[in-house]
Amino acid sequence: MRKIFVLAALAMLVIAFTSFDSKQATGTNTTAFNDSLDKDRAKYIAIVLEKIKGKENLPVDSVFKNLKMFKGMPANRLLAIMNIGYSKSLGVSCGHCHNTDDFASDEKKQKEITRQMAAMNKEINNNLLKNITGLQSSPAVINCTTCHRGQIKPALDLEKK
Ligand code: HEC
Ligand code: HEC
């Protein structure tokens, strides 16, 4: 009888962890989930770094093929933006926006959406937020994380994840 009880308790734990996993897949932040995403991103960054070896500090637009936003800064800064600024903010890996066999390709709609998100972000910072007086920060700024907070779809209320 006791054995059955222990087994049932174990089974429930397994179920709890499995449903936990599916929650993670929808973008809820947890350590385990972030570890595997971090690894995946590190893998692609290493691949790109290998390809641009010796050119890490050259102007980004002389190293990569299809940049419409980024100019001038050192090439390896682009990878930091891709990793932390974009991927981590949305809780995704590189493949969410890229064909990872061809990072220059624009075939994934998320890549062009990102260019428009960046333009929206800039408009808010430079033309809207700047005109609000009495804020705690000067200048007050937003970035991808402000809305996305580790999720593909920014939340509209505090309950829904
Ligand atoms: C949220 C979407 C998004 C994510 C996630 C993302 N990228 Fe990007 N990536 C872009 C956009 C947009 C551009 C083009 C920027 C421009 O037009 O200046 C780009 C450009 C690049 C380029 C330049 C390709 C070329 O030759 O033009 C590389 C390399 C790259 N990304 C690597 C990565 C890596 C590695 C990761 C994961 C660590 C990653 N990206 C994650 C949106 C994303
Ligand atoms: C002011 C809030 C806000 C900011 C700032 C913001 N986003 Fe978004 N983003 C949204 C909303 C809202 C959506 C649409 C979600 C939906 O489809 O319902 C979205 C959708 C996206 C998508 C499409 C995801 C998909 O696969 O459906 C991408 C990619 C994206 N954002 C990238 C970014 C990046 C990168 C930044 C920073 C440069 C950024 N966003 C900044 C609010 C924001």
Tab-separated table of C-alpha atoms and ligand atoms in Angstrom:
chain	number	residue	atom	x	y	z
A	1	MET	CA	0.000	0.000	0.000
A	2	ARG	CA	2.781	2.403	0.980
A	3	LYS	CA	4.734	1.514	-2.143
A	4	ILE	CA	1.758	2.397	-4.310
A	5	PHE	CA	1.459	5.725	-2.543
A	6	VAL	CA	5.126	6.498	-3.149
A	7	LEU	CA	4.799	5.506	-6.811
A	8	ALA	CA	1.750	7.713	-7.218
A	9	ALA	CA	3.606	10.614	-5.635
A	10	LEU	CA	6.516	10.057	-8.013
A	11	ALA	CA	4.189	9.928	-11.001
A	12	MET	CA	2.661	13.214	-9.955
A	13	LEU	CA	6.084	14.778	-9.685
A	14	VAL	CA	6.886	13.612	-13.221
A	15	ILE	CA	3.611	15.076	-14.480
A	16	ALA	CA	4.298	18.325	-12.631
A	17	PHE	CA	7.703	18.603	-14.265
A	18	THR	CA	6.376	17.741	-17.715
A	19	SER	CA	3.717	20.425	-17.619
A	20	PHE	CA	6.372	22.762	-16.239
A	21	ASP	CA	8.378	22.052	-19.406
A	22	SER	CA	5.505	22.896	-21.723
A	23	LYS	CA	5.045	26.163	-19.862
A	24	GLN	CA	8.725	26.870	-20.466
A	25	ALA	CA	8.274	26.259	-24.168
A	26	THR	CA	5.710	29.030	-24.349
A	27	GLY	CA	8.270	31.475	-23.043
A	28	THR	CA	8.007	31.494	-19.261
A	29	ASN	CA	11.423	32.301	-17.858
A	30	THR	CA	13.147	29.536	-15.928
A	31	THR	CA	16.757	28.609	-15.427
A	32	ALA	CA	16.602	25.210	-17.144
A	33	PHE	CA	14.946	26.684	-20.225
A	34	ASN	CA	17.458	29.506	-20.456
A	35	ASP	CA	20.394	27.113	-20.127
A	36	SER	CA	19.450	25.202	-23.274
A	37	LEU	CA	18.714	28.404	-25.190
A	38	ASP	CA	22.024	29.875	-24.022
A	39	LYS	CA	23.819	26.786	-25.296
A	40	ASP	CA	22.076	26.925	-28.654
A	41	ARG	CA	22.932	30.596	-29.093
A	42	ALA	CA	26.547	30.032	-27.994
A	43	LYS	CA	26.818	27.339	-30.673
A	44	TYR	CA	25.725	29.711	-33.467
A	45	ILE	CA	27.849	32.587	-32.192
A	46	ALA	CA	30.890	30.292	-32.258
A	47	ILE	CA	30.054	29.296	-35.862
A	48	VAL	CA	29.762	32.941	-36.960
A	49	LEU	CA	32.932	33.951	-35.057
A	50	GLU	CA	34.831	31.162	-36.793
A	51	LYS	CA	33.631	32.454	-40.179
A	52	ILE	CA	34.713	36.048	-39.483
A	53	LYS	CA	38.008	35.132	-37.796
A	54	GLY	CA	40.501	38.029	-37.899
A	55	LYS	CA	37.739	40.490	-38.845
A	56	GLU	CA	35.998	40.709	-35.427
A	57	ASN	CA	36.928	44.377	-34.989
A	58	LEU	CA	36.360	45.584	-38.538
A	59	PRO	CA	33.267	47.716	-39.282
A	60	VAL	CA	30.247	45.461	-39.103
A	61	ASP	CA	28.930	46.431	-42.541
A	62	SER	CA	32.226	45.475	-44.189
A	63	VAL	CA	32.087	41.999	-42.627
A	64	PHE	CA	28.404	41.011	-43.023
A	65	LYS	CA	26.340	41.014	-46.196
A	66	ASN	CA	22.817	42.211	-45.593
A	67	LEU	CA	22.693	44.927	-42.938
A	68	LYS	CA	20.118	47.700	-43.223
A	69	MET	CA	20.394	49.031	-39.669
A	70	PHE	CA	23.871	48.437	-38.296
A	71	LYS	CA	26.825	50.412	-39.639
A	72	GLY	CA	30.331	51.162	-38.456
A	73	MET	CA	30.549	49.424	-35.079
A	74	PRO	CA	32.960	46.480	-34.599
A	75	ALA	CA	31.600	43.244	-36.091
A	76	ASN	CA	31.594	41.328	-32.810
A	77	ARG	CA	29.263	43.894	-31.223
A	78	LEU	CA	26.569	42.771	-33.629
A	79	LEU	CA	26.766	39.297	-32.105
A	80	ALA	CA	26.343	40.694	-28.590
A	81	ILE	CA	23.237	42.578	-29.768
A	82	MET	CA	21.902	39.421	-31.448
A	83	ASN	CA	22.523	37.368	-28.316
A	84	ILE	CA	21.501	39.634	-25.448
A	85	GLY	CA	19.541	42.481	-27.041
A	86	TYR	CA	17.403	40.365	-29.338
A	87	SER	CA	17.394	36.640	-28.484
A	88	LYS	CA	17.406	36.892	-24.704
A	89	SER	CA	14.841	39.676	-24.721
A	90	LEU	CA	12.404	37.524	-26.666
A	91	GLY	CA	13.351	34.226	-24.980
A	92	VAL	CA	14.368	32.609	-28.271
A	93	SER	CA	17.436	31.352	-30.091
A	94	CYS	CA	18.845	32.583	-33.388
A	95	GLY	CA	16.602	30.324	-35.477
A	96	HIS	CA	13.516	32.329	-34.495
A	97	CYS	CA	14.593	35.112	-36.874
A	98	HIS	CA	17.176	33.380	-39.056
A	99	ASN	CA	17.726	30.534	-41.424
A	100	THR	CA	20.760	29.465	-39.377
A	101	ASP	CA	22.493	28.088	-42.492
A	102	ASP	CA	22.407	31.587	-44.003
A	103	PHE	CA	22.233	34.462	-41.517
A	104	ALA	CA	22.198	37.049	-44.337
A	105	SER	CA	18.925	35.687	-45.725
A	106	ASP	CA	15.710	37.630	-45.048
A	107	GLU	CA	13.447	34.625	-45.587
A	108	LYS	CA	12.086	34.561	-42.008
A	109	LYS	CA	9.458	37.245	-41.466
A	110	GLN	CA	10.699	37.777	-37.898
A	111	LYS	CA	13.884	39.347	-39.261
A	112	GLU	CA	12.050	42.127	-41.105
A	113	ILE	CA	9.598	42.485	-38.201
A	114	THR	CA	12.643	43.090	-36.007
A	115	ARG	CA	13.809	45.931	-38.264
A	116	GLN	CA	10.382	47.528	-37.874
A	117	MET	CA	10.361	46.877	-34.110
A	118	ALA	CA	13.734	48.642	-33.886
A	119	ALA	CA	12.322	51.620	-35.805
A	120	MET	CA	9.296	51.723	-33.480
A	121	ASN	CA	11.619	51.515	-30.486
A	122	LYS	CA	13.669	54.434	-31.796
A	123	GLU	CA	10.557	56.509	-32.467
A	124	ILE	CA	9.352	55.948	-28.889
A	125	ASN	CA	12.747	56.852	-27.389
A	126	ASN	CA	13.636	59.801	-29.586
A	127	ASN	CA	10.290	61.378	-30.333
A	128	LEU	CA	7.699	60.321	-27.763
A	129	LEU	CA	9.314	59.468	-24.427
A	130	LYS	CA	11.638	62.443	-24.693
A	131	ASN	CA	8.682	64.819	-24.576
A	132	ILE	CA	7.279	63.487	-21.304
A	133	THR	CA	8.543	65.663	-18.469
A	134	GLY	CA	8.947	64.758	-14.798
A	135	LEU	CA	10.252	61.199	-15.312
A	136	GLN	CA	12.822	59.642	-12.960
A	137	SER	CA	15.408	58.977	-15.669
A	138	SER	CA	16.827	61.453	-18.077
A	139	PRO	CA	16.679	60.381	-20.724
A	140	ALA	CA	14.116	57.663	-19.977
A	141	VAL	CA	14.496	54.839	-22.528
A	142	ILE	CA	12.846	51.586	-23.511
A	143	ASN	CA	14.310	48.583	-25.324
A	144	CYS	CA	13.139	45.172	-26.550
A	145	THR	CA	13.155	43.746	-23.019
A	146	THR	CA	10.859	46.489	-21.736
A	147	CYS	CA	7.979	44.947	-23.687
A	148	HIS	CA	9.034	41.381	-24.433
A	149	ARG	CA	10.458	40.366	-21.023
A	150	GLY	CA	11.656	37.006	-22.307
A	151	GLN	CA	8.531	36.292	-24.339
A	152	ILE	CA	7.718	36.312	-28.041
A	153	LYS	CA	4.350	37.925	-27.406
A	154	PRO	CA	4.424	40.749	-24.871
A	155	ALA	CA	1.850	40.221	-22.116
A	156	LEU	CA	-1.302	42.316	-21.967
A	157	ASP	CA	-2.028	41.460	-18.373
A	158	LEU	CA	-0.080	40.201	-15.383
A	159	GLU	CA	-1.852	36.844	-15.056
A	160	LYS	CA	-1.330	35.419	-18.530
A	161	LYS	CA	2.099	34.099	-19.352
B	1	HEC	C1	14.637	38.899	-32.982
B	1	HEC	C2	15.253	38.560	-34.252
B	1	HEC	C3	16.700	38.131	-34.287
B	1	HEC	C4	17.308	37.192	-33.505
B	1	HEC	C5	16.703	36.374	-32.378
B	1	HEC	C6	18.665	37.074	-33.981
B	1	HEC	N1	18.865	37.918	-35.029
B	1	HEC	FE1	20.574	38.089	-36.146
B	1	HEC	N2	19.706	39.580	-37.244
B	1	HEC	C7	18.444	40.080	-37.056
B	1	HEC	C8	18.242	41.211	-37.954
B	1	HEC	C9	17.008	42.075	-38.067
B	1	HEC	C10	19.437	41.337	-38.705
B	1	HEC	C11	19.713	42.382	-39.794
B	1	HEC	C12	20.188	43.691	-39.172
B	1	HEC	C13	20.280	44.818	-40.171
B	1	HEC	O1	19.463	44.884	-41.102
B	1	HEC	O2	21.184	45.696	-40.013
B	1	HEC	C14	20.334	40.296	-38.246
B	1	HEC	C15	21.601	40.067	-38.764
B	1	HEC	C16	22.462	39.057	-38.357
B	1	HEC	C17	23.737	38.745	-38.978
B	1	HEC	C18	24.349	39.419	-40.200
B	1	HEC	C19	24.122	38.553	-41.427
B	1	HEC	C20	24.591	39.211	-42.722
B	1	HEC	O3	25.548	38.705	-43.327
B	1	HEC	O4	23.995	40.238	-43.098
B	1	HEC	C21	24.291	37.704	-38.277
B	1	HEC	C22	25.625	37.012	-38.544
B	1	HEC	C23	23.353	37.369	-37.225
B	1	HEC	N3	22.251	38.205	-37.309
B	1	HEC	C24	23.563	36.385	-36.301
B	1	HEC	C25	22.670	36.061	-35.285
B	1	HEC	C26	22.952	35.089	-34.261
B	1	HEC	C27	24.236	34.276	-34.145
B	1	HEC	C28	21.848	35.045	-33.452
B	1	HEC	C29	21.650	34.234	-32.195
B	1	HEC	C30	22.647	34.455	-31.137
B	1	HEC	C31	20.870	35.994	-33.982
B	1	HEC	N4	21.412	36.593	-35.081
B	1	HEC	C32	19.609	36.224	-33.436
B	1	HEC	C33	17.487	39.584	-36.198
B	1	HEC	C34	17.692	38.596	-35.244
B	2	HEC	C1	6.419	48.881	-27.120
B	2	HEC	C2	6.470	47.433	-26.973
B	2	HEC	C3	7.473	46.683	-27.840
B	2	HEC	C4	8.810	46.922	-27.991
B	2	HEC	C5	9.661	48.022	-27.372
B	2	HEC	C6	9.311	45.874	-28.848
B	2	HEC	N1	8.304	45.032	-29.219
B	2	HEC	FE1	8.479	43.427	-30.451
B	2	HEC	N2	6.465	43.095	-30.314
B	2	HEC	C7	5.588	43.879	-29.601
B	2	HEC	C8	4.237	43.412	-29.849
B	2	HEC	C9	2.964	43.974	-29.233
B	2	HEC	C10	4.347	42.337	-30.763
B	2	HEC	C11	3.212	41.556	-31.404
B	2	HEC	C12	2.860	40.316	-30.614
B	2	HEC	C13	1.714	39.599	-31.301
B	2	HEC	O1	1.945	39.010	-32.381
B	2	HEC	O2	0.618	39.659	-30.788
B	2	HEC	C14	5.767	42.169	-31.031
B	2	HEC	C15	6.267	41.216	-31.877
B	2	HEC	C16	7.609	41.045	-32.177
B	2	HEC	C17	8.148	40.038	-33.056
B	2	HEC	C18	7.357	38.968	-33.796
B	2	HEC	C19	7.486	37.697	-32.988
B	2	HEC	C20	6.815	36.512	-33.642
B	2	HEC	O3	7.519	35.565	-33.968
B	2	HEC	O4	5.591	36.557	-33.808
B	2	HEC	C21	9.496	40.212	-33.090
B	2	HEC	C22	10.502	39.391	-33.870
B	2	HEC	C23	9.811	41.319	-32.214
B	2	HEC	N3	8.631	41.810	-31.684
B	2	HEC	C24	11.074	41.782	-31.955
B	2	HEC	C25	11.355	42.903	-31.185
B	2	HEC	C26	12.683	43.430	-30.999
B	2	HEC	C27	13.953	42.778	-31.511
B	2	HEC	C28	12.566	44.561	-30.255
B	2	HEC	C29	13.641	45.548	-29.854
B	2	HEC	C30	14.325	46.187	-30.977
B	2	HEC	C31	11.148	44.727	-29.963
B	2	HEC	N4	10.461	43.717	-30.559
B	2	HEC	C32	10.630	45.770	-29.212
B	2	HEC	C33	5.910	44.922	-28.756
B	2	HEC	C34	7.163	45.493	-28.629
